[in-house]
Coordinates of C-alpha atoms in Angstrom, one line a residue:
X1 CA -155.8 108.4 180.4
X2 CA -157.1 111.8 179.4
X3 CA -155.2 115.0 180.2
X4 CA -158.1 117.0 181.5
X5 CA -156.2 120.1 182.7
X6 CA -152.7 121.5 183.3
X7 CA -152.3 124.3 185.9
X8 CA -149.2 126.3 186.6
X9 CA -147.7 126.0 190.0
X10 CA -144.8 127.7 191.9
X11 CA -141.2 127.0 191.1
X12 CA -141.7 126.4 187.4
X13 CA -144.0 123.5 187.7
X14 CA -147.2 122.4 186.1
X15 CA -149.8 120.3 187.8
X16 CA -151.4 117.7 185.5
X17 CA -154.9 116.5 186.0
X18 CA -155.6 113.0 184.5
X19 CA -159.1 111.8 184.2
X20 CA -160.2 114.7 186.3
X21 CA -157.9 114.0 189.2
X22 CA -154.6 115.7 190.2
X23 CA -151.8 113.4 189.1
X24 CA -148.2 114.6 188.8
X25 CA -146.3 117.9 188.7
X26 CA -143.9 118.4 185.8
X27 CA -141.3 120.9 184.9
X28 CA -143.0 123.6 182.9
X29 CA -140.5 123.6 180.1
X30 CA -140.7 119.8 179.7
X31 CA -144.5 120.0 179.6
X32 CA -144.4 122.7 177.0
X33 CA -142.0 120.8 174.8
X34 CA -144.3 117.7 175.0
X35 CA -147.0 119.5 173.0
X36 CA -149.7 118.0 175.2
X37 CA -153.0 119.9 175.7
X38 CA -156.2 119.2 177.6
X39 CA -158.2 116.5 175.9
X40 CA -155.2 114.5 174.7
X41 CA -154.7 110.9 175.7
X42 CA -151.6 110.0 177.7
X43 CA -150.3 106.5 178.0
X44 CA -148.5 105.1 181.1
X45 CA -145.3 105.0 179.1
X46 CA -145.6 108.6 177.9
X47 CA -146.3 109.7 181.5
X48 CA -143.3 107.8 182.8
X49 CA -141.0 109.4 180.1
X50 CA -142.4 112.9 180.9
X51 CA -141.7 112.3 184.7
X52 CA -138.2 111.1 183.9
X53 CA -137.5 114.1 181.6
X54 CA -138.9 116.5 184.2
X55 CA -136.8 115.0 187.0
X56 CA -133.6 115.2 184.9
X57 CA -134.2 118.8 183.9
X58 CA -135.0 119.8 187.5
X59 CA -131.8 118.2 188.7
X60 CA -129.7 119.9 186.1
X61 CA -131.3 123.3 186.7
X62 CA -130.7 122.9 190.5
X63 CA -127.1 121.9 189.9
X64 CA -126.4 125.0 187.8
X65 CA -128.1 127.2 190.3
X66 CA -126.1 125.8 193.2
X67 CA -122.8 126.1 191.3
X68 CA -123.4 129.8 190.7
X69 CA -122.8 130.4 194.4
X70 CA -119.9 128.1 195.4
X71 CA -118.0 125.0 194.4
X72 CA -119.2 121.6 195.4
X73 CA -117.7 118.1 195.5
X74 CA -119.5 115.6 193.2
X75 CA -121.0 113.7 196.2
X76 CA -122.0 116.9 198.0
X77 CA -123.7 118.3 194.9
X78 CA -125.6 115.0 194.4
X79 CA -126.8 115.0 198.0
X80 CA -127.9 118.6 197.8
X81 CA -129.9 118.0 194.6
X82 CA -131.5 114.8 195.9
X83 CA -132.7 116.5 199.1
X84 CA -134.3 119.5 197.4
X85 CA -135.1 119.0 193.7
X86 CA -135.0 115.5 192.2
X87 CA -134.6 111.8 192.7
X88 CA -131.2 110.4 193.6
X89 CA -130.8 108.9 190.1
X90 CA -131.5 112.2 188.5
X91 CA -129.2 114.0 191.0
X92 CA -126.4 111.6 190.3
X93 CA -126.8 112.0 186.5
X94 CA -126.8 115.8 186.9
X95 CA -123.7 115.8 189.0
X96 CA -122.0 113.5 186.5
X97 CA -122.9 115.9 183.7
X98 CA -121.6 118.9 185.6
X99 CA -118.3 116.9 186.1
X100 CA -118.2 116.2 182.3
X101 CA -118.6 119.9 181.6
X102 CA -115.8 120.7 184.1
X103 CA -118.1 122.6 186.4
X104 CA -117.5 120.0 189.2
X105 CA -113.9 118.8 189.9
X106 CA -113.3 117.0 193.2
X107 CA -109.5 117.8 193.1
X108 CA -110.1 121.5 192.5
X109 CA -112.8 121.6 195.2
X110 CA -110.6 119.7 197.7
X111 CA -107.6 122.0 197.0
X112 CA -109.6 125.1 197.5
X113 CA -111.5 123.8 200.6
X114 CA -108.3 122.6 202.3
X115 CA -106.7 126.0 201.7
X116 CA -109.7 127.7 203.3
X117 CA -109.7 125.3 206.3
X118 CA -106.0 125.6 206.9
X119 CA -105.8 129.3 206.3
X120 CA -109.0 131.2 207.2
X121 CA -110.4 128.7 209.8
X122 CA -107.1 127.7 211.3
X123 CA -107.8 123.9 211.3
X124 CA -105.2 121.3 211.9
X125 CA -104.6 118.3 209.5
X126 CA -106.9 115.9 211.4
X127 CA -109.9 118.3 211.2
X128 CA -109.2 119.1 207.6
X129 CA -109.2 115.4 206.7
X130 CA -112.5 114.9 208.5
X131 CA -114.2 117.8 206.7
X132 CA -113.0 116.6 203.3
X133 CA -114.2 113.1 204.0
X134 CA -117.6 114.5 204.9
X135 CA -117.8 116.0 201.5
X136 CA -117.0 112.9 199.7
X137 CA -113.3 113.3 198.9
X138 CA -111.4 110.0 198.7
X139 CA -108.7 109.1 201.2
X140 CA -106.0 109.0 198.6
X141 CA -106.6 112.5 197.4
X142 CA -106.9 113.7 201.1
X143 CA -103.5 112.2 201.9
X144 CA -102.0 113.8 198.8
X145 CA -103.3 117.3 199.8
X146 CA -102.4 117.0 203.4
X147 CA -98.8 116.1 202.4
X148 CA -98.5 119.6 201.0
X149 CA -99.2 121.1 204.5
X150 CA -97.0 118.7 206.5
X151 CA -94.8 121.4 208.2
X152 CA -94.4 121.5 212.0
X153 CA -93.6 125.2 211.8
X154 CA -96.8 125.9 209.9
X155 CA -98.8 124.1 212.5
X156 CA -97.0 125.9 215.3
X157 CA -97.7 129.3 213.8
X158 CA -101.3 128.5 213.2
X159 CA -101.7 127.4 216.8
X160 CA -100.1 130.5 218.1
X161 CA -102.4 132.6 216.0
X162 CA -105.4 130.9 217.5
X163 CA -104.0 131.4 221.0
X164 CA -103.3 135.1 220.4
X165 CA -106.8 135.7 219.0
X166 CA -109.0 133.6 221.2
X167 CA -107.0 132.9 224.4
X168 CA -104.7 135.8 225.0
X169 CA -104.4 135.0 228.7
X170 CA -103.4 131.4 228.3
X171 CA -99.9 131.9 229.7
X172 CA -101.1 133.4 233.0
X173 CA -104.3 131.5 233.6
X174 CA -104.2 127.7 234.0
X175 CA -108.0 127.3 233.3
X176 CA -107.7 129.3 230.1
X177 CA -104.6 127.4 229.1
X178 CA -106.3 124.0 229.5
X179 CA -109.5 125.2 227.7
X180 CA -107.3 126.4 224.9
X181 CA -105.5 123.1 224.8
X182 CA -108.8 121.2 224.4
X183 CA -110.1 123.6 221.8
X184 CA -107.0 123.3 219.7
X185 CA -107.3 119.5 219.6
X186 CA -110.9 119.9 218.4
X187 CA -109.6 122.1 215.6
X188 CA -107.6 119.1 214.5
X189 CA -104.1 119.6 216.0
X190 CA -102.4 116.6 217.6
X191 CA -101.5 116.5 221.3
X192 CA -97.8 116.8 220.3
X193 CA -98.4 119.7 218.0
X194 CA -100.3 121.7 220.7
X195 CA -97.9 120.7 223.4
X196 CA -94.9 121.9 221.4
X197 CA -96.5 125.1 220.4
X198 CA -97.5 126.0 223.9
X199 CA -94.2 125.0 225.4
X200 CA -92.7 121.6 226.0
X201 CA -92.1 122.3 229.6
X202 CA -95.8 122.5 230.4
X203 CA -97.4 119.6 232.2
X204 CA -100.5 118.5 230.4
X205 CA -100.9 115.0 231.9

C-alpha cells in the first residue's frame, strides 16, 4: 500500500490515506516517529504495528490526563480509557503501567474514597461497600476498610447529623419521620442503626 497523504486532525491525530483512500487515524507523535511520508510503501504488518503503538500511546496519555484531576481505581481507570480513547487491551495495559508507577493504587483509592463517603456524604457501611464494589474494589479489601468504621456510636452520630440537616422536623411530623427513615436506609444504614438513632421506642413496623 502507498501512503498517499497524511492530514492533521483534531485531538492530536493524523488521518492516513492509503492508495488514495482514507484509512486509519494515528496518534500524531507515533506517526512522526515512524518517519513515514507520502509516497512510501506501507505493509500490512507495519500498519498493524503503527495502530498498536498509537493505541498504546493514546491510552497512556488519557490515563495521565485523568489522573491529574482525581484518583481512580485500576478498573475504573481502565473502563474510562476504554470508553473514550483506546481499545480495552490498550486501556488495561495503560492502567497496569500506571499501577507499576505508583500512580494507581486500589488500596489508597479505597481508603480515600471510603473516608469521603463516610464523612462528607454521610453514607452508611452498606452504601459505602456498594460504591466501592462499583469501582472495582475487591470484597476482601472492602471488608478490611469497613472494619475500621465499625462503631455504633459513629453510625448514630452520622444519622443524627443527616436528620438535623435534612429532616429537622422529624420528631414532630410522622410523615417526615418515615421519609427520613427510608432515606437513611438508602444511604446505607441498617434498619437497626436507624431505629436506635431515632429512638428505640418508635414503632416502625
